[in-house]
Amino acid sequence: MKTKTQVWIEICRLEDIPPQGARVIRATLGCVALFRTATDKVFALEDRCPHKGGPLSQGIVHETGVTCPMHNWVIDLETGRAKAPDEGRVRTFPVEVRDGTVLIDRALLA
Ligand code: FES
């Protein structure tokens, strides 16, 4: 079976994403939010809350979670899962930070 080769492309500098904030990019599948934690980890998630579609990029980032601005569900940035007692999941995407540059899989923008 043929496996897809991941091709990384530069999307922005780490400092282009506010600490404990987010930046949104438009991908083929919709808006993707790039979140930056206080420890400069970066995560890429679909910018659509699994509850009622709220913009997660407008939420509050704390440790490795984001609180949705609409009804305060907490979404785990690593897994995309809503924290209990809430249930649901948002898509997550591969992202890397190399030498202060944020890279995503080119397939997201193809
Ligand atoms: S839309 Fe996100 S908590 Fe309701």
PDB file of C-alpha atoms and ligand atoms in Angstrom:
ATOM      1  CA  MET A   1       0.000   0.000   0.000  1.00  0.00           C
ATOM      2  CA  LYS A   2       1.253   3.447  -0.910  1.00  0.00           C
ATOM      3  CA  THR A   3       1.560   5.892   1.959  1.00  0.00           C
ATOM      4  CA  LYS A   4       1.240   9.633   1.588  1.00  0.00           C
ATOM      5  CA  THR A   5       4.446  11.568   2.065  1.00  0.00           C
ATOM      6  CA  GLN A   6       4.118  14.492   4.419  1.00  0.00           C
ATOM      7  CA  VAL A   7       5.480  17.723   2.994  1.00  0.00           C
ATOM      8  CA  TRP A   8       6.017  20.503   5.521  1.00  0.00           C
ATOM      9  CA  ILE A   9       5.545  24.104   4.495  1.00  0.00           C
ATOM     10  CA  GLU A  10       6.302  27.250   6.466  1.00  0.00           C
ATOM     11  CA  ILE A  11       3.134  29.007   7.546  1.00  0.00           C
ATOM     12  CA  CYS A  12       4.346  31.727   9.941  1.00  0.00           C
ATOM     13  CA  ARG A  13       6.853  32.566  12.651  1.00  0.00           C
ATOM     14  CA  LEU A  14       6.137  31.462  16.201  1.00  0.00           C
ATOM     15  CA  GLU A  15       5.928  35.112  17.293  1.00  0.00           C
ATOM     16  CA  ASP A  16       3.144  35.696  14.760  1.00  0.00           C
ATOM     17  CA  ILE A  17       0.873  33.712  17.107  1.00  0.00           C
ATOM     18  CA  PRO A  18       0.175  35.560  20.374  1.00  0.00           C
ATOM     19  CA  PRO A  19       1.307  33.686  23.510  1.00  0.00           C
ATOM     20  CA  GLN A  20      -1.692  31.760  24.853  1.00  0.00           C
ATOM     21  CA  GLY A  21      -3.586  32.851  21.765  1.00  0.00           C
ATOM     22  CA  ALA A  22      -4.332  31.688  18.263  1.00  0.00           C
ATOM     23  CA  ARG A  23      -4.074  32.556  14.613  1.00  0.00           C
ATOM     24  CA  VAL A  24      -6.440  31.276  11.941  1.00  0.00           C
ATOM     25  CA  ILE A  25      -5.466  30.012   8.516  1.00  0.00           C
ATOM     26  CA  ARG A  26      -7.819  29.061   5.712  1.00  0.00           C
ATOM     27  CA  ALA A  27      -7.335  25.482   4.625  1.00  0.00           C
ATOM     28  CA  THR A  28      -9.112  23.421   2.015  1.00  0.00           C
ATOM     29  CA  LEU A  29     -11.300  21.843   4.686  1.00  0.00           C
ATOM     30  CA  GLY A  30     -12.151  25.137   6.386  1.00  0.00           C
ATOM     31  CA  CYS A  31     -10.562  27.339   9.019  1.00  0.00           C
ATOM     32  CA  VAL A  32      -7.754  25.877  11.083  1.00  0.00           C
ATOM     33  CA  ALA A  33      -6.659  27.513  14.326  1.00  0.00           C
ATOM     34  CA  LEU A  34      -2.992  27.470  15.298  1.00  0.00           C
ATOM     35  CA  PHE A  35      -2.759  27.709  19.091  1.00  0.00           C
ATOM     36  CA  ARG A  36       0.361  28.725  21.006  1.00  0.00           C
ATOM     37  CA  THR A  37       0.675  27.737  24.646  1.00  0.00           C
ATOM     38  CA  ALA A  38       2.556  29.591  27.379  1.00  0.00           C
ATOM     39  CA  THR A  39       5.443  27.155  26.874  1.00  0.00           C
ATOM     40  CA  ASP A  40       5.519  27.798  23.097  1.00  0.00           C
ATOM     41  CA  LYS A  41       3.967  24.525  22.047  1.00  0.00           C
ATOM     42  CA  VAL A  42       1.852  24.896  18.906  1.00  0.00           C
ATOM     43  CA  PHE A  43      -1.251  22.880  18.026  1.00  0.00           C
ATOM     44  CA  ALA A  44      -3.471  22.945  14.949  1.00  0.00           C
ATOM     45  CA  LEU A  45      -7.190  22.260  15.326  1.00  0.00           C
ATOM     46  CA  GLU A  46     -10.283  22.792  13.272  1.00  0.00           C
ATOM     47  CA  ASP A  47     -11.613  26.207  14.337  1.00  0.00           C
ATOM     48  CA  ARG A  48     -15.034  24.878  15.128  1.00  0.00           C
ATOM     49  CA  CYS A  49     -16.163  23.770  18.554  1.00  0.00           C
ATOM     50  CA  PRO A  50     -17.715  20.271  18.649  1.00  0.00           C
ATOM     51  CA  HIS A  51     -20.591  21.659  20.712  1.00  0.00           C
ATOM     52  CA  LYS A  52     -22.271  24.272  18.492  1.00  0.00           C
ATOM     53  CA  GLY A  53     -19.489  25.347  16.187  1.00  0.00           C
ATOM     54  CA  GLY A  54     -18.077  28.242  18.226  1.00  0.00           C
ATOM     55  CA  PRO A  55     -14.758  29.753  17.114  1.00  0.00           C
ATOM     56  CA  LEU A  56     -12.170  28.035  19.304  1.00  0.00           C
ATOM     57  CA  SER A  57      -9.545  30.522  18.097  1.00  0.00           C
ATOM     58  CA  GLN A  58     -11.387  33.180  20.136  1.00  0.00           C
ATOM     59  CA  GLY A  59     -11.142  31.084  23.285  1.00  0.00           C
ATOM     60  CA  ILE A  60      -8.792  31.225  26.248  1.00  0.00           C
ATOM     61  CA  VAL A  61      -5.700  29.011  26.065  1.00  0.00           C
ATOM     62  CA  HIS A  62      -4.558  27.470  29.354  1.00  0.00           C
ATOM     63  CA  GLU A  63      -1.866  24.792  29.611  1.00  0.00           C
ATOM     64  CA  THR A  64      -2.764  22.430  26.737  1.00  0.00           C
ATOM     65  CA  GLY A  65      -6.438  23.274  26.574  1.00  0.00           C
ATOM     66  CA  VAL A  66      -8.680  25.974  25.157  1.00  0.00           C
ATOM     67  CA  THR A  67     -11.975  27.139  26.617  1.00  0.00           C
ATOM     68  CA  CYS A  68     -14.581  27.843  23.952  1.00  0.00           C
ATOM     69  CA  PRO A  69     -15.889  31.434  24.155  1.00  0.00           C
ATOM     70  CA  MET A  70     -19.472  30.349  23.511  1.00  0.00           C
ATOM     71  CA  HIS A  71     -20.413  28.000  26.359  1.00  0.00           C
ATOM     72  CA  ASN A  72     -17.099  27.298  28.084  1.00  0.00           C
ATOM     73  CA  TRP A  73     -16.447  23.756  26.943  1.00  0.00           C
ATOM     74  CA  VAL A  74     -12.767  22.888  27.358  1.00  0.00           C
ATOM     75  CA  ILE A  75     -11.063  21.260  24.376  1.00  0.00           C
ATOM     76  CA  ASP A  76      -7.790  19.379  24.786  1.00  0.00           C
ATOM     77  CA  LEU A  77      -5.339  20.818  22.249  1.00  0.00           C
ATOM     78  CA  GLU A  78      -3.399  17.558  22.019  1.00  0.00           C
ATOM     79  CA  THR A  79      -6.323  15.230  21.305  1.00  0.00           C
ATOM     80  CA  GLY A  80      -9.076  17.589  20.157  1.00  0.00           C
ATOM     81  CA  ARG A  81     -11.433  15.964  22.653  1.00  0.00           C
ATOM     82  CA  ALA A  82     -13.850  17.842  24.861  1.00  0.00           C
ATOM     83  CA  LYS A  83     -13.053  17.379  28.527  1.00  0.00           C
ATOM     84  CA  ALA A  84     -15.573  15.492  30.628  1.00  0.00           C
ATOM     85  CA  PRO A  85     -18.395  15.770  31.383  1.00  0.00           C
ATOM     86  CA  ASP A  86     -18.725  17.168  27.850  1.00  0.00           C
ATOM     87  CA  GLU A  87     -18.298  14.877  24.867  1.00  0.00           C
ATOM     88  CA  GLY A  88     -17.201  15.455  21.308  1.00  0.00           C
ATOM     89  CA  ARG A  89     -14.094  15.924  19.291  1.00  0.00           C
ATOM     90  CA  VAL A  90     -12.588  18.420  16.900  1.00  0.00           C
ATOM     91  CA  ARG A  91     -10.091  17.473  14.195  1.00  0.00           C
ATOM     92  CA  THR A  92      -6.409  17.974  14.917  1.00  0.00           C
ATOM     93  CA  PHE A  93      -3.648  18.384  12.342  1.00  0.00           C
ATOM     94  CA  PRO A  94       0.101  17.831  12.281  1.00  0.00           C
ATOM     95  CA  VAL A  95       2.143  20.921  13.077  1.00  0.00           C
ATOM     96  CA  GLU A  96       5.798  21.450  13.920  1.00  0.00           C
ATOM     97  CA  VAL A  97       7.956  24.309  15.130  1.00  0.00           C
ATOM     98  CA  ARG A  98      11.515  24.361  13.813  1.00  0.00           C
ATOM     99  CA  ASP A  99      13.909  27.187  14.586  1.00  0.00           C
ATOM    100  CA  GLY A 100      11.020  29.482  15.468  1.00  0.00           C
ATOM    101  CA  THR A 101       9.107  28.717  12.273  1.00  0.00           C
ATOM    102  CA  VAL A 102       5.693  27.026  12.320  1.00  0.00           C
ATOM    103  CA  LEU A 103       5.220  24.324   9.685  1.00  0.00           C
ATOM    104  CA  ILE A 104       2.105  22.450   8.638  1.00  0.00           C
ATOM    105  CA  ASP A 105       1.440  19.593   6.253  1.00  0.00           C
ATOM    106  CA  ARG A 106       1.026  21.021   2.759  1.00  0.00           C
ATOM    107  CA  ALA A 107      -1.949  18.712   2.231  1.00  0.00           C
ATOM    108  CA  LEU A 108      -3.973  21.048   4.456  1.00  0.00           C
ATOM    109  CA  LEU A 109      -3.656  23.832   1.901  1.00  0.00           C
ATOM    110  CA  ALA A 110      -3.706  21.805  -1.310  1.00  0.00           C
TER     111      ALA A 110
HETATM  112  S1  FES B   1     -20.072  26.259  20.905  1.00  0.00           S
HETATM  113 FE1  FES B   1     -18.285  25.816  22.047  1.00  0.00          FE
HETATM  114  S2  FES B   1     -19.022  25.425  24.021  1.00  0.00           S
HETATM  115 FE2  FES B   1     -20.784  25.760  22.846  1.00  0.00          FE
END
